[in-house]
Amino acid sequence: MIEYIKGELTELTPAFATVEAAGVGYGLNISLNTYSAIQGKKDVKLYVYEAIREDAYVLYGFVNKKEREMFQLLISVSGVGANTARMVLSSLSPAELCNCISTNNERMIKGVKGIGLKTAQRIIVDLRDKIVALGIADEIPAGGAMQAPVNNAVKDEAVSALTMLGFSPAPSQKVVLQILQEEPDAPVEMVVKLALKRIK
C-alpha cells in the first residue's frame, strides 16, 4: 500500500498531477483543493488513495490526511464513486463539507455537479457521526469559512450572475463566499469581477 508520494512535481493540471519519485513518474488524480495548495511548488508530498479495479489501477492524491479521510468517507456512501467524491472536494474544502454535514446544509452539497438531493441527504445522514468520531469536525477553525456572516442578497445575486455566465453553481458559491469574507461590503458587480479572476 502506498501511503504518500514525495517528489518533484513535473506536471500539473486542475485535475491531475504527476510526481516523480526515485525515477518513477506517478500520475495522481487530484481535487481543486489540492491543486490550489500545490500550485507553483517544485517539490510536493501527496497522500495517496489507491483505487484498484479489474480494469484499472488509479491513484488519487491529497494535500493532507484530512482531505484523504473525507474522500474515503465520501466513497463509503452508497451512490458516491471516486470521481463524484473528487468533485465534492473540488467544490468544498474538507472544513466546508464538515460544516455542511453538521448543519444539514443539503442545498450546498446538492450544488455539486453529479449530486442529487437523495445523495446529498445520504451523505449528511451517513457521515454526521463519522466526522465527529474521526475528529475531522474538530479541525474546522473557529469562525471558519462557512460561519462568518455574509451578505446573502449579494452572495445569491453574484452566484446567479456567474451561473448565467456558464460557471457551475458550487465552485461559484465557494469563490463568492471567499470574496465576501475578505470584502464584506463589496457590491455585486465587484464580487462578480473578482470571482471571474479566481474561477478556473
CSV table of C-alpha atoms in Angstrom, one decimal, residues 41-196:
chain,number,residue,atom,x,y,z
A,41,LYS,CA,5.6,24.3,-5.9
A,42,LYS,CA,8.5,22.3,-7.2
A,43,ASP,CA,8.6,19.5,-4.5
A,44,VAL,CA,5.4,18.1,-3.1
A,45,LYS,CA,4.2,15.3,-0.8
A,46,LEU,CA,0.8,13.9,-1.6
A,47,TYR,CA,-1.1,11.4,0.5
A,48,VAL,CA,-2.4,8.5,-1.7
A,49,TYR,CA,-5.6,6.6,-2.1
A,50,GLU,CA,-5.3,3.6,-4.4
A,51,ALA,CA,-8.4,2.6,-6.3
A,52,ILE,CA,-7.7,-1.0,-7.7
A,53,ARG,CA,-10.4,-2.3,-10.0
A,54,GLU,CA,-10.4,-5.2,-12.5
A,55,ASP,CA,-9.8,-2.8,-15.4
A,56,ALA,CA,-7.8,-0.1,-13.8
A,57,TYR,CA,-5.3,0.9,-11.1
A,58,VAL,CA,-5.9,4.6,-10.3
A,59,LEU,CA,-4.1,6.8,-7.8
A,60,TYR,CA,-5.7,9.7,-6.0
A,61,GLY,CA,-3.5,12.3,-4.4
A,62,PHE,CA,-4.4,14.6,-1.5
A,63,VAL,CA,-2.5,17.6,0.0
A,64,ASN,CA,-3.2,16.3,3.6
A,65,LYS,CA,-4.6,13.4,5.5
A,66,LYS,CA,-7.8,15.2,6.4
A,67,GLU,CA,-8.7,15.6,2.7
A,68,ARG,CA,-8.0,11.9,2.1
A,69,GLU,CA,-10.1,10.9,5.1
A,70,MET,CA,-13.0,13.0,3.8
A,71,PHE,CA,-12.6,11.3,0.4
A,72,GLN,CA,-12.7,7.8,2.0
A,73,LEU,CA,-15.8,8.7,4.0
A,74,LEU,CA,-17.5,10.1,0.8
A,75,ILE,CA,-16.8,6.9,-1.2
A,76,SER,CA,-18.2,4.8,1.7
A,77,VAL,CA,-21.6,6.5,1.0
A,78,SER,CA,-23.9,4.4,-1.3
A,79,GLY,CA,-24.1,6.1,-4.7
A,80,VAL,CA,-20.9,8.2,-4.3
A,81,GLY,CA,-18.0,7.0,-6.5
A,82,ALA,CA,-14.4,8.2,-6.5
A,83,ASN,CA,-14.9,10.8,-9.3
A,84,THR,CA,-18.0,12.2,-7.5
A,85,ALA,CA,-16.1,12.4,-4.2
A,86,ARG,CA,-13.3,14.2,-6.0
A,87,MET,CA,-15.9,16.6,-7.5
A,88,VAL,CA,-17.3,17.3,-4.0
A,89,LEU,CA,-13.8,18.0,-2.7
A,90,SER,CA,-13.1,20.3,-5.7
A,91,SER,CA,-16.2,22.3,-4.8
A,92,LEU,CA,-15.9,22.3,-1.0
A,93,SER,CA,-12.9,22.2,1.3
A,94,PRO,CA,-13.0,19.4,4.0
A,95,ALA,CA,-13.8,22.1,6.6
A,96,GLU,CA,-16.7,23.4,4.4
A,97,LEU,CA,-18.0,19.9,3.8
A,98,CYS,CA,-17.9,19.1,7.5
A,99,ASN,CA,-19.8,22.3,8.2
A,100,CYS,CA,-22.5,21.4,5.6
A,101,ILE,CA,-22.9,17.9,7.1
A,102,SER,CA,-23.1,19.2,10.7
A,103,THR,CA,-25.6,22.0,9.8
A,104,ASN,CA,-27.7,19.8,7.5
A,105,ASN,CA,-26.9,22.1,4.5
A,106,GLU,CA,-28.1,19.7,1.8
A,107,ARG,CA,-28.6,22.6,-0.6
A,108,MET,CA,-24.9,23.4,-0.7
A,109,ILE,CA,-23.9,19.7,-1.2
A,110,LYS,CA,-26.6,19.3,-3.8
A,111,GLY,CA,-25.0,22.2,-5.7
A,112,VAL,CA,-22.1,20.0,-6.6
A,113,LYS,CA,-22.2,18.6,-10.1
A,114,GLY,CA,-23.4,15.0,-10.1
A,115,ILE,CA,-25.0,15.1,-6.6
A,116,GLY,CA,-28.8,14.9,-6.4
A,117,LEU,CA,-31.0,15.6,-3.4
A,118,LYS,CA,-31.1,12.0,-2.2
A,119,THR,CA,-27.4,11.6,-2.4
A,120,ALA,CA,-26.8,14.9,-0.5
A,121,GLN,CA,-29.2,13.7,2.2
A,122,ARG,CA,-27.4,10.3,2.4
A,123,ILE,CA,-24.0,12.0,2.7
A,124,ILE,CA,-25.3,14.0,5.7
A,125,VAL,CA,-27.0,11.1,7.4
A,126,ASP,CA,-24.2,8.6,6.8
A,127,LEU,CA,-21.3,10.9,7.7
A,128,ARG,CA,-22.6,13.1,10.5
A,129,ASP,CA,-21.5,10.8,13.3
A,130,LYS,CA,-18.3,9.6,11.5
A,131,ILE,CA,-16.8,13.1,11.1
A,132,VAL,CA,-17.2,13.6,14.8
A,133,ALA,CA,-15.8,10.1,15.7
A,134,LEU,CA,-12.8,10.7,13.5
A,135,GLY,CA,-12.2,14.1,14.8
A,136,ILE,CA,-12.4,15.7,11.4
A,137,ALA,CA,-15.1,18.1,12.5
A,138,ASP,CA,-12.8,19.4,15.3
A,139,GLU,CA,-10.4,20.6,12.6
A,140,ILE,CA,-12.8,23.3,11.5
A,141,PRO,CA,-11.3,26.6,12.6
A,142,ALA,CA,-13.5,28.7,14.8
A,143,GLY,CA,-15.3,31.2,12.7
A,144,GLY,CA,-14.3,29.1,9.7
A,145,ALA,CA,-15.2,29.7,6.1
A,146,MET,CA,-18.9,28.9,6.3
A,147,GLN,CA,-19.6,30.6,9.6
A,148,ALA,CA,-18.7,34.2,9.1
A,149,PRO,CA,-21.8,36.2,8.3
A,150,VAL,CA,-22.0,37.3,4.7
A,151,ASN,CA,-24.5,39.5,2.8
A,152,ASN,CA,-26.8,36.7,1.4
A,153,ALA,CA,-28.5,39.0,-1.1
A,154,VAL,CA,-25.2,40.0,-2.7
A,155,LYS,CA,-24.0,36.3,-2.5
A,156,ASP,CA,-27.1,34.9,-4.2
A,157,GLU,CA,-27.1,37.6,-6.9
A,158,ALA,CA,-23.3,37.1,-7.6
A,159,VAL,CA,-23.7,33.3,-7.8
A,160,SER,CA,-26.7,33.7,-10.1
A,161,ALA,CA,-24.8,36.0,-12.4
A,162,LEU,CA,-21.8,33.6,-12.5
A,163,THR,CA,-24.2,30.7,-13.2
A,164,MET,CA,-25.7,32.6,-16.1
A,165,LEU,CA,-22.2,33.2,-17.4
A,166,GLY,CA,-21.8,29.4,-17.6
A,167,PHE,CA,-19.9,28.6,-14.4
A,168,SER,CA,-21.1,25.7,-12.1
A,169,PRO,CA,-23.0,26.9,-9.0
A,170,ALA,CA,-20.9,25.1,-6.4
A,171,PRO,CA,-17.5,26.4,-7.3
A,172,SER,CA,-19.1,29.9,-7.9
A,173,GLN,CA,-20.6,29.9,-4.5
A,174,LYS,CA,-17.3,28.9,-2.9
A,175,VAL,CA,-15.4,31.7,-4.6
A,176,VAL,CA,-18.1,34.2,-3.9
A,177,LEU,CA,-18.1,33.3,-0.2
A,178,GLN,CA,-14.3,33.7,0.0
A,179,ILE,CA,-14.6,37.1,-1.6
A,180,LEU,CA,-17.4,38.2,0.7
A,181,GLN,CA,-15.4,37.1,3.8
A,182,GLU,CA,-12.4,39.2,2.6
A,183,GLU,CA,-14.6,42.2,1.4
A,184,PRO,CA,-17.9,42.0,3.4
A,185,ASP,CA,-19.1,45.3,1.9
A,186,ALA,CA,-18.3,44.6,-1.7
A,187,PRO,CA,-21.2,45.3,-4.2
A,188,VAL,CA,-22.4,42.6,-6.5
A,189,GLU,CA,-20.5,43.8,-9.6
A,190,MET,CA,-17.2,43.9,-7.7
A,191,VAL,CA,-17.8,40.4,-6.3
A,192,VAL,CA,-18.5,39.1,-9.8
A,193,LYS,CA,-15.4,40.8,-11.3
A,194,LEU,CA,-13.2,39.4,-8.6
A,195,ALA,CA,-14.8,35.9,-8.9
A,196,LEU,CA,-14.2,35.9,-12.7
